[in-house]
């Protein structure tokens, strides 16, 4: 169906009701009281990633004192929490701030077209339940959809896959009530999903084997943070949470900085910890010694060392090799060894779909994302009145989202105070050298790097991945910049920035 409902106008349309979209809506509701807004969510419930993934053991890999919102204390005792607890936290946040009433579920945004003459976006969405088309106009778009493709995970081509007689499951499409108890499970992969699945499935499976092509750095973290819990008891939930959050931020910064500055020392330290937690004589260098330096890719955190415990108990094992072909009973490796399995889990990664694959046009011209440059890590060159949230890859995602939302609301206030309708970042001066938006060697990033916007070689066109740098840039510094241009709707061309 292509039925259009009457066009409705709002000040802001937020896309996505995940952790970024809910955060953006809360800041709009409390820091931009005069603004009308709604959230368009393609799925049937809020939560984004935390509602999408249903595989066993799904949990955070950052502590909830930093992964949670600054304005909403995390009260549970678990610092590393599972998806149901995180979803409860998000639902409570949305309800307490009136955000849940602003969400329009089953609204998949297809396109957004900007008109400079009218200084507004026309957003077209599809009702996923009826197929009807819905049109909205708005002054601003805030895209909180992240960069994962929610429709399909990444699975490489495996020779002979059709010969396997058992079940093959991708974690992004986990079957409801899938029973693997007493069965031999082979998990292909070594990233965060794999190291989560293996100990969780090992509780009831006959045995779980993690087959990896390349090792990953794996570090144990306490599921419950005793110091943070103590801070909350001594100083109360609000101040204690703030102190625990500061501790977590400092700790993440120190670990990342140490790994970047002293990679060999960090490598030795991680190996020492792994050796202590694994069975005596375990081939640590074969299975837990990556060819890259720590934090060239994200470290995998395992709460209370659960992966190592599963290996110690002989409920799980690790194999480092390459797949030659699938067989009727499992997989044949390049070494000639065959791994037999009843179930194969392809924890082989995710696909990127930046901004949910929305087709953007500005005055009739399609926006080709690789031709744009990220401004302050939250807007795109040449694209007016469009903000987005992409969190950190080297620490808790939400730390950056909060700063971006604050800055966005201050920007709206600046425009209202001066009567501006349009805000457009534009690169000035000689041609600027650019580089990939995400300087991260993870496979899911590298597979799609050419489809992403770029970043520049100087501020404000650099995308910072440092919380402390962003506090200065997004919270302390002015919202104005010589390369951010403001105008009114009737102006034929943007005026110079103030």
Coordinates of C-alpha atoms in Angstrom, one line a residue:
X1 CA 0.0 0.0 0.0
X2 CA 1.1 3.6 -0.6
X3 CA -1.6 5.5 1.3
X4 CA -0.3 8.8 2.7
X5 CA -1.7 10.2 6.0
X6 CA -2.0 14.0 6.2
X7 CA 1.3 15.7 6.7
X8 CA 2.2 16.7 10.2
X9 CA 4.9 19.2 11.2
X10 CA 7.2 18.9 14.2
X11 CA 10.3 20.7 15.3
X12 CA 12.4 17.6 15.7
X13 CA 12.0 14.0 14.4
X14 CA 14.1 11.5 16.3
X15 CA 14.8 8.3 14.5
X16 CA 15.2 5.2 16.6
X17 CA 14.1 4.3 20.1
X18 CA 17.3 2.7 21.3
X19 CA 19.7 4.0 23.9
X20 CA 20.6 7.0 21.7
X21 CA 17.1 7.9 20.6
X22 CA 15.7 7.7 24.1
X23 CA 18.5 9.8 25.4
X24 CA 18.0 12.4 22.7
X25 CA 14.3 12.5 23.5
X26 CA 14.9 13.0 27.2
X27 CA 17.3 15.9 26.6
X28 CA 14.7 17.5 24.3
X29 CA 12.0 17.1 26.9
X30 CA 14.1 18.7 29.6
X31 CA 16.4 21.1 27.8
X32 CA 14.3 22.2 24.8
X33 CA 10.8 22.6 26.4
X34 CA 9.3 24.6 23.5
X35 CA 10.2 22.0 20.9
X36 CA 7.6 19.5 19.5
X37 CA 9.1 16.1 18.7
X38 CA 8.4 12.5 18.1
X39 CA 10.4 9.3 17.9
X40 CA 10.0 7.0 14.9
X41 CA 10.9 3.4 15.6
X42 CA 10.7 0.7 13.0
X43 CA 10.4 -2.1 15.6
X44 CA 7.5 -3.0 17.9
X45 CA 9.3 -2.1 21.1
X46 CA 11.9 0.3 22.4
X47 CA 15.5 -0.8 23.2
X48 CA 17.2 -1.0 19.8
X49 CA 20.1 -3.5 20.1
X50 CA 18.9 -4.7 23.5
X51 CA 15.5 -5.7 22.1
X52 CA 16.9 -7.0 18.8
X53 CA 19.4 -9.6 20.1
X54 CA 17.9 -12.6 22.0
X55 CA 20.8 -15.0 22.1
X56 CA 21.8 -16.7 25.3
X57 CA 23.8 -14.6 27.8
X58 CA 23.4 -11.3 25.8
X59 CA 24.8 -8.5 28.1
X60 CA 26.7 -5.3 28.1
X61 CA 30.5 -5.3 27.7
X62 CA 30.8 -2.0 29.5
X63 CA 30.0 -1.2 33.1
X64 CA 26.5 0.3 33.5
X65 CA 27.8 3.2 35.5
X66 CA 29.2 4.6 32.3
X67 CA 26.9 2.8 29.8
X68 CA 23.9 4.2 31.6
X69 CA 22.7 7.7 31.3
X70 CA 24.4 10.5 33.3
X71 CA 20.9 11.7 34.5
X72 CA 19.6 8.3 35.4
X73 CA 21.4 6.3 38.1
X74 CA 22.0 2.6 37.6
X75 CA 20.7 1.0 40.8
X76 CA 21.2 -2.7 40.1
X77 CA 24.0 -4.5 41.9
X78 CA 25.4 -5.9 38.6
X79 CA 27.8 -3.5 36.9
X80 CA 27.9 -5.8 33.9
X81 CA 24.2 -6.5 33.2
X82 CA 22.2 -8.7 30.9
X83 CA 19.8 -7.5 28.2
X84 CA 16.6 -7.8 30.3
X85 CA 18.0 -5.6 33.0
X86 CA 19.1 -3.0 30.5
X87 CA 15.7 -3.1 28.8
X88 CA 14.0 -2.5 32.1
X89 CA 16.3 0.4 32.7
X90 CA 15.5 1.9 29.3
X91 CA 11.8 1.4 29.7
X92 CA 11.9 3.1 33.2
X93 CA 13.9 6.0 31.8
X94 CA 11.5 6.5 28.9
X95 CA 8.5 6.3 31.2
X96 CA 9.9 8.7 33.9
X97 CA 10.6 11.3 31.3
X98 CA 7.4 11.0 29.2
X99 CA 9.4 9.7 26.3
X100 CA 7.4 6.5 25.9
X101 CA 4.3 8.5 24.9
X102 CA 6.3 10.1 22.1
X103 CA 7.3 6.9 20.4
X104 CA 5.5 5.9 17.2
X105 CA 6.3 2.2 16.7
X106 CA 6.3 0.3 13.4
X107 CA 7.4 3.4 11.6
X108 CA 10.4 2.6 9.3
X109 CA 11.9 5.8 7.9
X110 CA 12.6 5.4 4.2
X111 CA 13.7 8.8 3.1
X112 CA 14.2 12.4 4.2
X113 CA 14.3 15.4 1.7
X114 CA 15.5 18.9 2.7
X115 CA 14.1 22.1 1.2
X116 CA 16.2 25.2 1.7
X117 CA 13.3 27.4 0.5
X118 CA 11.1 26.1 3.3
X119 CA 13.9 25.3 5.8
X120 CA 12.4 21.9 6.6
X121 CA 12.7 18.2 6.1
X122 CA 10.0 16.0 4.6
X123 CA 10.3 12.6 6.2
X124 CA 8.6 9.6 4.6
X125 CA 8.1 6.4 6.7
X126 CA 6.4 3.1 6.1
X127 CA 4.1 1.5 8.6
X128 CA 5.5 -2.0 9.0
X129 CA 2.2 -3.3 10.2
X130 CA 0.0 -2.0 7.4
X131 CA 2.3 -0.9 4.6
X132 CA 0.9 2.6 4.6
X133 CA 3.2 5.5 4.0
X134 CA 3.4 8.4 6.5
X135 CA 4.8 11.8 5.8
X136 CA 6.0 14.3 8.4
X137 CA 7.8 17.6 8.1
X138 CA 10.2 18.8 10.6
X139 CA 12.9 21.5 11.2
X140 CA 15.5 19.0 12.4
X141 CA 16.3 15.3 12.2
X142 CA 18.2 13.6 15.0
X143 CA 19.2 10.2 13.9
X144 CA 19.7 7.8 16.8
X145 CA 19.6 4.6 14.8
X146 CA 23.2 3.7 15.3
X147 CA 25.1 2.0 12.5
X148 CA 24.1 -1.7 12.6
X149 CA 21.9 -3.4 10.0
X150 CA 19.0 -4.7 12.0
X151 CA 17.7 -6.8 9.1
X152 CA 20.7 -9.2 8.6
X153 CA 23.9 -10.1 10.3
X154 CA 27.1 -10.8 8.5
X155 CA 27.8 -14.4 7.4
X156 CA 30.7 -15.2 5.1
X157 CA 30.3 -17.8 2.4
X158 CA 31.1 -21.2 3.8
X159 CA 31.9 -24.0 1.3
X160 CA 29.6 -26.9 1.6
X161 CA 27.2 -25.2 4.0
X162 CA 24.2 -27.0 2.5
X163 CA 25.7 -30.4 3.4
X164 CA 25.5 -29.9 7.1
X165 CA 22.7 -32.0 8.6
X166 CA 22.3 -30.0 11.8
X167 CA 21.0 -26.5 12.5
X168 CA 22.8 -23.3 11.6
X169 CA 21.9 -20.2 13.5
X170 CA 23.1 -16.6 13.3
X171 CA 22.9 -14.9 16.8
X172 CA 21.1 -11.9 15.3
X173 CA 18.2 -14.2 14.3
X174 CA 18.0 -16.5 17.3
X175 CA 15.0 -18.8 17.2
X176 CA 12.5 -18.5 20.0
X177 CA 12.7 -21.4 22.5
X178 CA 15.7 -22.9 20.7
X179 CA 16.7 -26.0 22.6
X180 CA 20.4 -26.9 22.5
X181 CA 20.6 -28.8 25.8
X182 CA 22.7 -31.9 25.6
X183 CA 23.9 -31.1 22.1
X184 CA 27.3 -30.4 20.6
X185 CA 27.6 -26.8 19.7
X186 CA 30.2 -25.1 17.4
X187 CA 30.4 -21.3 17.7
X188 CA 32.3 -19.8 14.7
X189 CA 33.8 -16.5 15.8
X190 CA 35.9 -14.9 18.5
X191 CA 34.4 -11.4 19.1
X192 CA 32.1 -10.1 21.8
X193 CA 29.1 -12.2 20.7
X194 CA 31.1 -15.5 20.6
X195 CA 32.7 -15.0 24.1
X196 CA 29.2 -14.3 25.4
X197 CA 27.6 -17.3 23.8
X198 CA 30.2 -19.9 24.7
X199 CA 29.9 -19.8 28.5
X200 CA 26.2 -19.2 28.4
X201 CA 25.5 -22.2 26.2
X202 CA 28.1 -24.4 28.0
X203 CA 25.8 -24.5 31.0
X204 CA 23.4 -27.0 29.3
X205 CA 25.0 -28.0 26.0
X206 CA 27.0 -31.3 25.9
X207 CA 30.0 -29.3 24.8
X208 CA 30.7 -25.9 23.2
X209 CA 33.7 -25.3 20.9
X210 CA 34.7 -21.8 19.9
X211 CA 36.3 -21.9 16.4
X212 CA 38.2 -18.8 15.6
X213 CA 40.3 -17.7 12.7
X214 CA 42.2 -15.1 14.7
X215 CA 42.5 -14.8 18.5
X216 CA 41.0 -11.8 20.4
X217 CA 42.1 -10.1 23.5
X218 CA 39.9 -11.3 26.4
X219 CA 40.0 -9.9 29.9
X220 CA 37.9 -10.7 32.9
X221 CA 36.0 -8.0 34.6
X222 CA 34.0 -8.1 37.8
X223 CA 30.2 -8.6 37.2
X224 CA 29.7 -6.6 40.4
X225 CA 31.8 -3.5 41.1
X226 CA 32.4 -3.6 44.9
X227 CA 33.9 -0.1 45.0
X228 CA 31.0 1.4 43.0
X229 CA 28.5 -0.4 45.2
X230 CA 30.2 1.0 48.3
X231 CA 30.2 4.5 46.9
X232 CA 26.4 4.3 46.4
X233 CA 25.9 3.0 50.0
X234 CA 28.1 5.7 51.5
X235 CA 27.0 8.7 49.4
X236 CA 23.5 7.7 48.4
X237 CA 22.2 6.6 45.0
X238 CA 22.6 9.9 43.2
X239 CA 26.0 11.2 44.3
X240 CA 27.3 7.6 44.7
X241 CA 26.3 6.9 41.1
X242 CA 28.1 10.1 39.9
X243 CA 31.3 9.1 41.7
X244 CA 31.1 5.5 40.4
X245 CA 30.6 6.9 36.9
X246 CA 33.7 9.2 37.2
X247 CA 35.7 6.2 38.5
X248 CA 34.5 4.1 35.5
X249 CA 35.4 6.9 33.0
X250 CA 38.9 7.3 34.5
X251 CA 39.4 3.6 34.5
X252 CA 38.4 3.2 30.9
X253 CA 40.6 6.1 29.9
X254 CA 43.6 4.7 31.8
X255 CA 43.3 1.2 30.3
X256 CA 43.0 2.5 26.8
X257 CA 45.8 5.0 27.2
X258 CA 48.1 2.3 28.7
X259 CA 47.4 -0.1 25.8
X260 CA 48.0 2.6 23.2
X261 CA 51.2 3.9 24.8
X262 CA 52.7 0.6 26.0
X263 CA 51.3 -2.1 23.7
X264 CA 53.9 -4.7 24.5
X265 CA 53.5 -4.3 28.2
X266 CA 49.7 -4.5 27.8
X267 CA 50.1 -7.6 25.7
X268 CA 52.2 -9.3 28.4
X269 CA 49.9 -8.3 31.2
X270 CA 46.8 -9.6 29.4
X271 CA 48.7 -12.9 28.6
X272 CA 49.6 -13.2 32.3
X273 CA 46.0 -12.8 33.4
X274 CA 44.8 -15.3 30.8
X275 CA 47.4 -17.9 31.8
X276 CA 46.4 -17.6 35.4
X277 CA 42.8 -18.3 34.6
X278 CA 43.3 -21.1 32.1
X279 CA 44.1 -24.8 32.8
X280 CA 47.8 -25.6 33.4
X281 CA 49.5 -26.2 30.1
X282 CA 46.8 -24.6 28.0
X283 CA 48.2 -23.2 24.7
X284 CA 47.6 -19.5 25.5
X285 CA 49.7 -18.2 22.7
X286 CA 47.8 -20.2 20.1
X287 CA 44.3 -19.2 21.2
X288 CA 44.6 -15.9 23.1
X289 CA 47.5 -14.0 21.5
X290 CA 46.2 -11.8 18.7
X291 CA 48.6 -10.6 15.9
X292 CA 47.5 -7.0 16.5
X293 CA 48.1 -4.7 19.5
X294 CA 45.6 -4.3 22.4
X295 CA 42.8 -1.9 21.5
X296 CA 43.5 -1.9 17.8
X297 CA 40.3 -3.8 18.1
X298 CA 37.9 -3.7 21.0
X299 CA 38.9 -5.9 24.0
X300 CA 36.4 -8.5 24.9
X301 CA 35.3 -8.4 28.5
X302 CA 34.1 -11.6 30.2
X303 CA 32.3 -11.0 33.6
X304 CA 34.0 -12.9 36.4
X305 CA 36.0 -14.8 33.8
X306 CA 33.1 -16.9 32.8
X307 CA 34.7 -18.0 29.5
X308 CA 37.8 -19.2 31.3
X309 CA 35.7 -21.0 33.9
X310 CA 33.9 -22.9 31.1
X311 CA 37.2 -24.0 29.6
X312 CA 38.5 -25.0 33.0
X313 CA 35.5 -27.1 33.6
X314 CA 35.9 -28.8 30.2
X315 CA 32.5 -27.5 29.2
X316 CA 34.0 -25.4 26.4
X317 CA 37.1 -25.5 24.3
X318 CA 38.9 -23.2 21.7
X319 CA 40.2 -24.1 18.3
X320 CA 42.2 -21.7 16.2
X321 CA 42.1 -22.7 12.5
X322 CA 40.4 -21.9 9.2
X323 CA 37.4 -23.7 7.7
X324 CA 38.0 -25.7 4.6
X325 CA 34.4 -26.8 4.1
X326 CA 31.3 -27.8 6.0
X327 CA 30.6 -31.5 6.1
X328 CA 27.5 -33.5 7.0
X329 CA 28.6 -33.7 10.6
X330 CA 30.4 -30.4 11.2
X331 CA 33.3 -28.6 9.6
X332 CA 36.6 -29.7 8.1
X333 CA 39.5 -27.4 8.9
X334 CA 42.5 -26.5 6.8
X335 CA 44.6 -28.5 9.2
X336 CA 42.7 -31.6 8.2
X337 CA 40.9 -31.9 11.5
X338 CA 37.1 -32.3 11.5
X339 CA 35.0 -30.7 14.2
X340 CA 31.7 -32.5 14.7
X341 CA 28.6 -30.6 15.9
X342 CA 24.9 -30.9 16.2
X343 CA 24.4 -27.1 16.0
X344 CA 26.6 -24.4 14.4
X345 CA 26.3 -20.8 15.5
X346 CA 27.8 -18.3 13.0
X347 CA 28.9 -15.5 15.4
X348 CA 30.7 -14.0 12.4
X349 CA 29.7 -10.4 12.9
X350 CA 27.4 -7.6 11.9
X351 CA 26.7 -5.5 8.9
X352 CA 26.8 -1.8 9.0
X353 CA 23.9 0.3 7.7
X354 CA 24.6 3.9 8.7
X355 CA 21.6 6.0 9.5
X356 CA 19.4 3.0 9.0
X357 CA 19.9 3.2 5.2
X358 CA 17.7 6.3 5.0
X359 CA 17.9 8.0 1.5
X360 CA 18.8 11.7 2.2
X361 CA 18.4 14.4 -0.4
X362 CA 19.2 18.1 -0.1
X363 CA 17.3 20.4 -2.5
X364 CA 16.7 17.5 -4.8
X365 CA 20.3 16.2 -4.8
X366 CA 21.0 12.8 -3.2
X367 CA 23.5 12.9 -0.3
X368 CA 26.4 10.5 -1.0
X369 CA 27.7 9.9 2.5
X370 CA 31.3 9.2 1.5
X371 CA 31.4 12.7 0.0
X372 CA 30.5 14.3 3.4
X373 CA 32.7 15.1 6.3
X374 CA 31.6 14.7 9.9
X375 CA 31.4 17.9 11.9
X376 CA 32.1 17.5 15.6
X377 CA 31.2 13.9 15.2
X378 CA 27.5 14.8 15.1
X379 CA 26.6 16.6 11.8
X380 CA 27.5 16.2 8.1
X381 CA 29.1 18.8 5.8
X382 CA 26.5 20.3 3.4
X383 CA 23.6 18.7 5.1
X384 CA 21.5 21.2 7.0
X385 CA 19.6 20.6 10.3
X386 CA 20.7 16.9 10.6
X387 CA 22.3 15.6 13.7
X388 CA 23.2 12.0 14.5
X389 CA 24.6 10.0 17.5
X390 CA 27.4 7.5 17.1
X391 CA 29.0 6.6 20.4
X392 CA 32.5 5.5 21.3
X393 CA 34.2 2.3 20.1
X394 CA 36.9 2.5 22.8
X395 CA 34.7 3.0 25.8
X396 CA 31.0 3.1 26.7
X397 CA 28.8 4.2 23.8
X398 CA 26.5 6.3 25.9
X399 CA 29.2 8.6 27.2
X400 CA 29.4 10.4 23.9
X401 CA 25.6 10.2 23.3
X402 CA 24.9 12.3 26.4
X403 CA 27.4 15.0 25.3
X404 CA 26.0 15.1 21.8
X405 CA 22.4 15.5 23.0
X406 CA 23.4 18.3 25.4
X407 CA 25.2 20.1 22.6
X408 CA 22.3 19.6 20.2
X409 CA 19.9 21.2 22.7
X410 CA 22.2 24.2 23.2
X411 CA 22.4 24.6 19.4
X412 CA 18.6 24.7 19.1
X413 CA 18.5 27.3 21.9
X414 CA 21.2 29.4 20.1
X415 CA 19.1 29.4 16.9
X416 CA 15.9 30.2 18.6
X417 CA 17.5 33.2 20.4
X418 CA 18.7 34.7 17.1
X419 CA 15.8 33.7 14.9
X420 CA 17.7 31.2 12.7
X421 CA 16.0 28.4 10.9
X422 CA 19.0 26.8 9.1
X423 CA 22.3 25.4 10.4
X424 CA 24.7 24.0 7.9
X425 CA 28.3 22.8 8.4
X426 CA 30.6 23.7 5.5
X427 CA 34.3 23.0 5.1
X428 CA 36.2 26.3 4.4
X429 CA 39.6 27.1 3.0
X430 CA 41.7 24.8 0.8
X431 CA 40.8 21.2 0.2
X432 CA 41.1 19.3 3.4
X433 CA 42.6 15.8 3.6
X434 CA 40.2 13.2 4.9
X435 CA 40.3 9.8 6.5
X436 CA 37.8 7.1 7.5
X437 CA 35.2 8.1 10.1
X438 CA 36.0 5.2 12.3
X439 CA 39.7 4.4 12.9
X440 CA 39.0 0.9 14.0
X441 CA 40.2 -2.3 12.5
X442 CA 37.3 -4.5 13.4
X443 CA 35.9 -6.5 10.5
X444 CA 32.4 -5.1 10.6
X445 CA 33.9 -1.6 10.2
X446 CA 36.4 -2.4 7.5
X447 CA 33.8 -4.2 5.4
X448 CA 31.7 -1.0 5.1
X449 CA 34.3 1.8 5.6
X450 CA 33.9 3.1 2.0
X451 CA 30.1 3.6 2.6
X452 CA 30.6 5.9 5.6
X453 CA 31.1 9.6 5.9
X454 CA 34.7 10.8 6.3
X455 CA 36.5 12.8 9.0
X456 CA 39.0 15.6 8.4
X457 CA 42.5 16.4 9.7
X458 CA 41.6 19.3 12.0
X459 CA 38.9 20.4 14.3
X460 CA 35.9 20.7 14.1
X461 CA 36.1 18.0 11.4
X462 CA 37.9 15.4 13.5
X463 CA 35.7 12.8 15.2
X464 CA 37.0 12.6 18.8
X465 CA 37.0 9.3 20.6
X466 CA 38.1 10.8 23.9
X467 CA 35.4 11.6 26.5
X468 CA 37.6 14.3 28.1
X469 CA 38.2 16.0 24.8
X470 CA 34.5 15.9 24.0
X471 CA 33.6 17.4 27.3
X472 CA 35.5 20.5 26.3
X473 CA 34.3 20.5 22.7
X474 CA 30.6 19.7 23.2
X475 CA 29.9 20.8 26.7
X476 CA 32.3 23.7 27.5
X477 CA 32.9 25.3 24.1
X478 CA 30.5 27.5 22.2
X479 CA 28.0 25.9 19.8
X480 CA 29.1 28.4 17.1
X481 CA 32.1 27.9 14.8
X482 CA 33.4 29.8 11.7
X483 CA 32.5 26.6 9.6
X484 CA 29.0 26.3 10.9
X485 CA 26.7 28.7 9.0
X486 CA 23.3 29.9 10.1
X487 CA 20.5 31.5 8.1
X488 CA 16.8 32.2 8.0
X489 CA 14.4 30.5 5.7
X490 CA 14.0 33.5 3.4
X491 CA 17.7 33.9 2.8
X492 CA 18.9 32.8 -0.6
X493 CA 22.3 31.8 0.7
X494 CA 23.6 31.0 4.2
X495 CA 25.1 33.9 6.1
X496 CA 28.4 33.8 7.8
X497 CA 28.5 32.2 11.2
X498 CA 28.4 34.4 14.3

